[in-house]
Amino acid sequence: MSTASRRTIFLVLLLIAWEAGFRLFGWGWKFPSPTQTLQAFYDGLVHGELLQATFASMARLLVSFALSLLIGTTLGFLFARYRMLDDTLGFLVVSLQTIPSIAWLPFAIIWFGLNESSVIFITTLGATWTMALASRTGIKNIPPIYLRAAQTMGTGNGFNLFVQVMIPAAFPHLINGVRTAWAFAWRALVAGELIAKGAGLGQLLQDGRNLGDTSLMLCIVIIIAVLGTVSDHFCFKKLEDKVLERYGLAGSKS
């Protein structure tokens, strides 16, 4: 039996158990049935609020994620190459990673106001530290012989060495960092949107809570889960397979 078939069977059984639980335990409005959830999906799509919120959240997420990849990878490279920075700023980044990014939202509101910039700020923070530590670990674990061989062949110590040798050699760590950073960015985004103004999945989730509309709330949760799974499977995993194959590192996959 193929993986797709097993997953389909699992989802069908899950839906049956879900409906049975709703009828058996009488959850009522506290947790919706599959039928109620599908109706909420239909209403949200017809009226456009689900699509509008999804597009607004994805726009914020992509901007924040791009910033976090750029800043995090740069910091990781600097930490790996310069001991003094790693012992000082690198130590601080480890501490900052333990702080939930939503804890910075009050500061963001003071600095930027209760608007889109605040959400982008905390979403970027949510992914940057993870990406910085992942890239630092990946670059530090590059066998020194790779770097010496590349320098002997004329890459030098600058940008060419970084792009042609360090990034491919550190890629298994980098892609794990990217996947984790993507998940952290989603968490920070939704948390920020729960409080900040404007369209978005988090704000729609808050509206559902205010109205006691658990069907709408569950729709938002399912949309976030689906977007995260689809992006990981069709984007990050495909990129990982392609790059590892391209550089002969396929055996590094777990």
mmCIF file of C-alpha atoms in Angstrom:
data_model
loop_
_atom_site.group_PDB
_atom_site.id
_atom_site.type_symbol
_atom_site.label_atom_id
_atom_site.label_comp_id
_atom_site.label_asym_id
_atom_site.label_seq_id
_atom_site.Cartn_x
_atom_site.Cartn_y
_atom_site.Cartn_z
ATOM 1 C CA MET A 1 0.000 0.000 0.000
ATOM 2 C CA SER A 2 1.360 3.398 -0.971
ATOM 3 C CA THR A 3 1.971 6.257 1.446
ATOM 4 C CA ALA A 4 -0.817 8.296 -0.148
ATOM 5 C CA SER A 5 -3.281 5.424 0.324
ATOM 6 C CA ARG A 6 -2.357 4.990 3.973
ATOM 7 C CA ARG A 7 -2.769 8.712 4.597
ATOM 8 C CA THR A 8 -6.149 8.744 2.851
ATOM 9 C CA ILE A 9 -7.391 5.819 4.937
ATOM 10 C CA PHE A 10 -6.114 7.501 8.096
ATOM 11 C CA LEU A 11 -7.937 10.751 7.272
ATOM 12 C CA VAL A 12 -11.186 8.890 6.561
ATOM 13 C CA LEU A 13 -10.939 7.017 9.870
ATOM 14 C CA LEU A 14 -10.134 10.285 11.634
ATOM 15 C CA LEU A 15 -13.242 11.948 10.193
ATOM 16 C CA ILE A 16 -15.404 8.994 11.246
ATOM 17 C CA ALA A 17 -13.973 9.082 14.784
ATOM 18 C CA TRP A 18 -14.457 12.855 14.876
ATOM 19 C CA GLU A 19 -18.133 12.628 13.891
ATOM 20 C CA ALA A 20 -18.701 9.726 16.288
ATOM 21 C CA GLY A 21 -17.112 11.659 19.141
ATOM 22 C CA PHE A 22 -19.267 14.709 18.396
ATOM 23 C CA ARG A 23 -22.470 12.657 18.509
ATOM 24 C CA LEU A 24 -21.480 10.399 21.408
ATOM 25 C CA PHE A 25 -20.128 13.016 23.812
ATOM 26 C CA GLY A 26 -22.437 15.865 22.832
ATOM 27 C CA TRP A 27 -19.751 18.492 22.327
ATOM 28 C CA GLY A 28 -22.286 20.969 20.973
ATOM 29 C CA TRP A 29 -20.850 24.411 20.229
ATOM 30 C CA LYS A 30 -17.653 23.736 22.216
ATOM 31 C CA PHE A 31 -16.141 21.706 19.362
ATOM 32 C CA PRO A 32 -17.743 21.531 15.905
ATOM 33 C CA SER A 33 -18.606 18.438 13.900
ATOM 34 C CA PRO A 34 -17.036 17.751 10.467
ATOM 35 C CA THR A 35 -20.277 18.906 8.811
ATOM 36 C CA GLN A 36 -20.290 22.197 10.715
ATOM 37 C CA THR A 37 -16.635 22.758 9.894
ATOM 38 C CA LEU A 38 -17.215 22.124 6.182
ATOM 39 C CA GLN A 39 -20.128 24.555 6.263
ATOM 40 C CA ALA A 40 -17.888 27.187 7.861
ATOM 41 C CA PHE A 41 -15.303 26.590 5.124
ATOM 42 C CA TYR A 42 -17.974 27.012 2.460
ATOM 43 C CA ASP A 43 -19.356 30.200 3.996
ATOM 44 C CA GLY A 44 -15.884 31.655 4.462
ATOM 45 C CA LEU A 45 -14.888 30.941 0.873
ATOM 46 C CA VAL A 46 -18.150 32.226 -0.599
ATOM 47 C CA HIS A 47 -17.997 35.465 1.372
ATOM 48 C CA GLY A 48 -14.253 35.762 0.731
ATOM 49 C CA GLU A 49 -13.158 36.307 4.320
ATOM 50 C CA LEU A 50 -11.047 33.125 4.497
ATOM 51 C CA LEU A 51 -9.218 33.884 1.259
ATOM 52 C CA GLN A 52 -8.645 37.509 2.226
ATOM 53 C CA ALA A 53 -7.283 36.545 5.634
ATOM 54 C CA THR A 54 -5.084 33.795 4.162
ATOM 55 C CA PHE A 55 -3.547 36.073 1.522
ATOM 56 C CA ALA A 56 -2.935 38.828 4.080
ATOM 57 C CA SER A 57 -1.221 36.428 6.482
ATOM 58 C CA MET A 58 0.864 34.805 3.748
ATOM 59 C CA ALA A 59 2.060 38.214 2.529
ATOM 60 C CA ARG A 60 3.244 39.129 6.042
ATOM 61 C CA LEU A 61 4.759 35.700 6.547
ATOM 62 C CA LEU A 62 6.764 35.692 3.315
ATOM 63 C CA VAL A 63 8.219 39.139 3.969
ATOM 64 C CA SER A 64 9.134 38.215 7.543
ATOM 65 C CA PHE A 65 10.525 34.820 6.558
ATOM 66 C CA ALA A 66 12.735 36.309 3.830
ATOM 67 C CA LEU A 67 14.114 38.828 6.323
ATOM 68 C CA SER A 68 14.751 36.136 8.921
ATOM 69 C CA LEU A 69 16.603 33.925 6.423
ATOM 70 C CA LEU A 70 18.808 36.813 5.322
ATOM 71 C CA ILE A 71 19.565 38.078 8.828
ATOM 72 C CA GLY A 72 19.813 34.646 10.438
ATOM 73 C CA THR A 73 22.121 33.128 7.822
ATOM 74 C CA THR A 74 24.388 36.187 7.918
ATOM 75 C CA LEU A 75 24.606 36.049 11.711
ATOM 76 C CA GLY A 76 25.292 32.317 11.650
ATOM 77 C CA PHE A 77 28.129 32.802 9.158
ATOM 78 C CA LEU A 78 29.670 35.532 11.302
ATOM 79 C CA PHE A 79 29.398 33.425 14.470
ATOM 80 C CA ALA A 80 31.030 30.458 12.754
ATOM 81 C CA ARG A 81 33.897 32.504 11.316
ATOM 82 C CA TYR A 82 34.704 34.869 14.180
ATOM 83 C CA ARG A 83 35.253 33.450 17.641
ATOM 84 C CA MET A 84 34.851 36.767 19.441
ATOM 85 C CA LEU A 85 31.399 37.350 17.930
ATOM 86 C CA ASP A 86 30.364 33.782 18.745
ATOM 87 C CA ASP A 87 31.435 34.149 22.376
ATOM 88 C CA THR A 88 29.576 37.450 22.795
ATOM 89 C CA LEU A 89 26.719 38.066 20.376
ATOM 90 C CA GLY A 90 26.303 34.346 19.698
ATOM 91 C CA PHE A 91 25.817 33.712 23.421
ATOM 92 C CA LEU A 92 23.166 36.447 23.466
ATOM 93 C CA VAL A 93 21.310 34.875 20.516
ATOM 94 C CA VAL A 94 21.074 31.568 22.379
ATOM 95 C CA SER A 95 19.427 33.460 25.227
ATOM 96 C CA LEU A 96 17.096 35.350 22.896
ATOM 97 C CA GLN A 97 15.908 32.107 21.293
ATOM 98 C CA THR A 98 14.371 31.023 24.593
ATOM 99 C CA ILE A 99 12.160 34.141 24.710
ATOM 100 C CA PRO A 100 8.784 33.722 22.927
ATOM 101 C CA SER A 101 8.638 36.319 20.165
ATOM 102 C CA ILE A 102 5.165 37.393 21.311
ATOM 103 C CA ALA A 103 6.865 38.770 24.452
ATOM 104 C CA TRP A 104 8.341 41.495 22.227
ATOM 105 C CA LEU A 105 4.933 42.578 20.924
ATOM 106 C CA PRO A 106 4.402 45.290 23.593
ATOM 107 C CA PHE A 107 7.750 46.805 22.582
ATOM 108 C CA ALA A 108 6.854 46.499 18.899
ATOM 109 C CA ILE A 109 3.560 48.324 19.499
ATOM 110 C CA ILE A 110 5.419 51.142 21.280
ATOM 111 C CA TRP A 111 8.038 51.361 18.517
ATOM 112 C CA PHE A 112 5.882 50.853 15.423
ATOM 113 C CA GLY A 113 2.279 51.182 16.583
ATOM 114 C CA LEU A 114 -0.539 48.649 16.517
ATOM 115 C CA ASN A 115 -0.134 47.889 12.813
ATOM 116 C CA GLU A 116 1.416 45.601 10.215
ATOM 117 C CA SER A 117 4.985 46.591 11.034
ATOM 118 C CA SER A 118 4.633 45.244 14.569
ATOM 119 C CA VAL A 119 3.426 41.866 13.302
ATOM 120 C CA ILE A 120 6.236 41.636 10.742
ATOM 121 C CA PHE A 121 8.772 42.571 13.414
ATOM 122 C CA ILE A 122 7.823 39.837 15.883
ATOM 123 C CA THR A 123 7.364 37.280 13.089
ATOM 124 C CA THR A 124 10.875 38.005 11.850
ATOM 125 C CA LEU A 125 12.218 37.640 15.390
ATOM 126 C CA GLY A 126 10.401 34.332 15.734
ATOM 127 C CA ALA A 127 12.459 32.781 12.942
ATOM 128 C CA THR A 128 15.742 34.710 12.918
ATOM 129 C CA TRP A 129 17.393 33.234 16.007
ATOM 130 C CA THR A 130 16.616 29.662 14.965
ATOM 131 C CA MET A 131 18.049 30.291 11.506
ATOM 132 C CA ALA A 132 21.156 31.929 12.969
ATOM 133 C CA LEU A 133 21.943 28.970 15.224
ATOM 134 C CA ALA A 134 21.229 26.421 12.484
ATOM 135 C CA SER A 135 23.514 28.141 9.978
ATOM 136 C CA ARG A 136 26.204 28.574 12.655
ATOM 137 C CA THR A 137 26.093 24.849 13.459
ATOM 138 C CA GLY A 138 26.099 23.880 9.802
ATOM 139 C CA ILE A 139 29.100 26.037 8.899
ATOM 140 C CA LYS A 140 31.062 25.027 12.006
ATOM 141 C CA ASN A 141 30.592 21.349 11.125
ATOM 142 C CA ILE A 142 32.051 21.696 7.631
ATOM 143 C CA PRO A 143 35.169 19.498 7.465
ATOM 144 C CA PRO A 144 38.215 21.822 7.243
ATOM 145 C CA ILE A 145 39.592 19.764 4.363
ATOM 146 C CA TYR A 146 36.677 20.989 2.186
ATOM 147 C CA LEU A 147 37.693 24.587 2.762
ATOM 148 C CA ARG A 148 41.399 23.946 2.219
ATOM 149 C CA ALA A 149 40.729 22.021 -0.978
ATOM 150 C CA ALA A 150 38.465 24.783 -2.290
ATOM 151 C CA GLN A 151 41.049 27.450 -1.490
ATOM 152 C CA THR A 152 43.724 25.411 -3.226
ATOM 153 C CA MET A 153 41.506 25.357 -6.308
ATOM 154 C CA GLY A 154 41.221 29.143 -6.264
ATOM 155 C CA THR A 155 37.982 30.047 -4.486
ATOM 156 C CA GLY A 156 39.757 32.307 -1.994
ATOM 157 C CA ASN A 157 38.292 33.249 1.388
ATOM 158 C CA GLY A 158 35.418 35.501 0.364
ATOM 159 C CA PHE A 159 32.043 35.332 -1.282
ATOM 160 C CA ASN A 160 32.927 32.521 -3.708
ATOM 161 C CA LEU A 161 33.993 30.249 -0.856
ATOM 162 C CA PHE A 162 30.775 31.012 1.014
ATOM 163 C CA VAL A 163 28.446 30.361 -1.943
ATOM 164 C CA GLN A 164 30.255 27.512 -3.675
ATOM 165 C CA VAL A 165 31.459 25.511 -0.673
ATOM 166 C CA MET A 166 30.009 26.582 2.668
ATOM 167 C CA ILE A 167 26.339 26.772 1.723
ATOM 168 C CA PRO A 168 26.246 23.352 -0.026
ATOM 169 C CA ALA A 169 28.312 21.685 2.708
ATOM 170 C CA ALA A 170 26.158 23.152 5.470
ATOM 171 C CA PHE A 171 22.897 22.544 3.625
ATOM 172 C CA PRO A 172 21.617 19.574 5.718
ATOM 173 C CA HIS A 173 21.750 21.813 8.810
ATOM 174 C CA LEU A 174 20.452 24.839 6.920
ATOM 175 C CA ILE A 175 17.343 23.092 5.578
ATOM 176 C CA ASN A 176 16.487 21.844 9.065
ATOM 177 C CA GLY A 177 16.882 25.398 10.279
ATOM 178 C CA VAL A 178 14.648 26.680 7.481
ATOM 179 C CA ARG A 179 11.908 24.183 8.336
ATOM 180 C CA THR A 180 12.035 25.033 12.039
ATOM 181 C CA ALA A 181 12.179 28.763 11.316
ATOM 182 C CA TRP A 182 9.100 28.440 9.076
ATOM 183 C CA ALA A 183 7.149 26.812 11.920
ATOM 184 C CA PHE A 184 8.311 29.430 14.427
ATOM 185 C CA ALA A 185 7.392 32.217 12.018
ATOM 186 C CA TRP A 186 3.851 30.835 11.713
ATOM 187 C CA ARG A 187 3.472 30.742 15.490
ATOM 188 C CA ALA A 188 4.698 34.301 15.912
ATOM 189 C CA LEU A 189 2.542 35.546 13.027
ATOM 190 C CA VAL A 190 -0.723 34.125 14.346
ATOM 191 C CA ALA A 191 0.054 35.296 17.881
ATOM 192 C CA GLY A 192 0.750 38.800 16.610
ATOM 193 C CA GLU A 193 -2.362 38.890 14.453
ATOM 194 C CA LEU A 194 -4.497 37.899 17.436
ATOM 195 C CA ILE A 195 -3.691 41.286 18.946
ATOM 196 C CA ALA A 196 -2.801 43.613 16.080
ATOM 197 C CA LYS A 197 -5.339 45.183 13.769
ATOM 198 C CA GLY A 198 -5.979 44.304 10.127
ATOM 199 C CA ALA A 199 -7.020 41.284 8.116
ATOM 200 C CA GLY A 200 -5.298 37.985 8.810
ATOM 201 C CA LEU A 201 -5.848 34.448 10.024
ATOM 202 C CA GLY A 202 -4.988 35.395 13.588
ATOM 203 C CA GLN A 203 -7.463 38.271 13.596
ATOM 204 C CA LEU A 204 -10.135 36.025 12.077
ATOM 205 C CA LEU A 205 -9.398 33.482 14.799
ATOM 206 C CA GLN A 206 -9.940 36.214 17.375
ATOM 207 C CA ASP A 207 -13.217 37.184 15.703
ATOM 208 C CA GLY A 208 -14.352 33.568 15.917
ATOM 209 C CA ARG A 209 -13.561 33.498 19.624
ATOM 210 C CA ASN A 210 -15.463 36.739 20.239
ATOM 211 C CA LEU A 211 -18.495 35.320 18.436
ATOM 212 C CA GLY A 212 -18.206 31.861 19.980
ATOM 213 C CA ASP A 213 -17.914 30.466 16.442
ATOM 214 C CA THR A 214 -15.815 27.350 17.031
ATOM 215 C CA SER A 215 -16.399 26.161 13.454
ATOM 216 C CA LEU A 216 -14.634 29.249 12.115
ATOM 217 C CA MET A 217 -11.872 28.873 14.695
ATOM 218 C CA LEU A 218 -11.253 25.270 13.667
ATOM 219 C CA CYS A 219 -11.218 26.301 9.997
ATOM 220 C CA ILE A 220 -8.353 28.698 10.737
ATOM 221 C CA VAL A 221 -6.423 25.994 12.593
ATOM 222 C CA ILE A 222 -6.889 23.551 9.687
ATOM 223 C CA ILE A 223 -5.824 26.171 7.117
ATOM 224 C CA ILE A 224 -2.618 26.885 9.048
ATOM 225 C CA ALA A 225 -1.866 23.159 9.356
ATOM 226 C CA VAL A 226 -2.508 22.537 5.649
ATOM 227 C CA LEU A 227 -0.414 25.505 4.520
ATOM 228 C CA GLY A 228 2.443 24.416 6.756
ATOM 229 C CA THR A 229 2.335 20.807 5.564
ATOM 230 C CA VAL A 230 2.003 21.668 1.876
ATOM 231 C CA SER A 231 4.823 24.221 1.973
ATOM 232 C CA ASP A 232 7.143 21.807 3.778
ATOM 233 C CA HIS A 233 6.404 18.874 1.466
ATOM 234 C CA PHE A 234 6.313 20.633 -1.882
ATOM 235 C CA CYS A 235 8.827 23.407 -1.236
ATOM 236 C CA PHE A 236 11.387 22.668 1.462
ATOM 237 C CA LYS A 237 11.559 18.899 1.010
ATOM 238 C CA LYS A 238 11.770 19.196 -2.778
ATOM 239 C CA LEU A 239 14.517 21.791 -2.411
ATOM 240 C CA GLU A 240 16.363 19.570 0.041
ATOM 241 C CA ASP A 241 16.209 16.535 -2.252
ATOM 242 C CA LYS A 242 17.330 18.559 -5.269
ATOM 243 C CA VAL A 243 20.279 20.266 -3.581
ATOM 244 C CA LEU A 244 21.502 17.153 -1.782
ATOM 245 C CA GLU A 245 21.386 15.228 -5.050
ATOM 246 C CA ARG A 246 23.070 18.092 -6.921
ATOM 247 C CA TYR A 247 26.046 18.139 -4.548
ATOM 248 C CA GLY A 248 26.218 14.391 -3.942
ATOM 249 C CA LEU A 249 25.020 14.636 -0.352
ATOM 250 C CA ALA A 250 21.908 12.475 -0.685
ATOM 251 C CA GLY A 251 23.348 10.000 1.774
ATOM 252 C CA SER A 252 23.146 12.685 4.467
ATOM 253 C CA LYS A 253 19.355 12.632 4.549
ATOM 254 C CA SER A 254 17.807 11.001 7.554
#
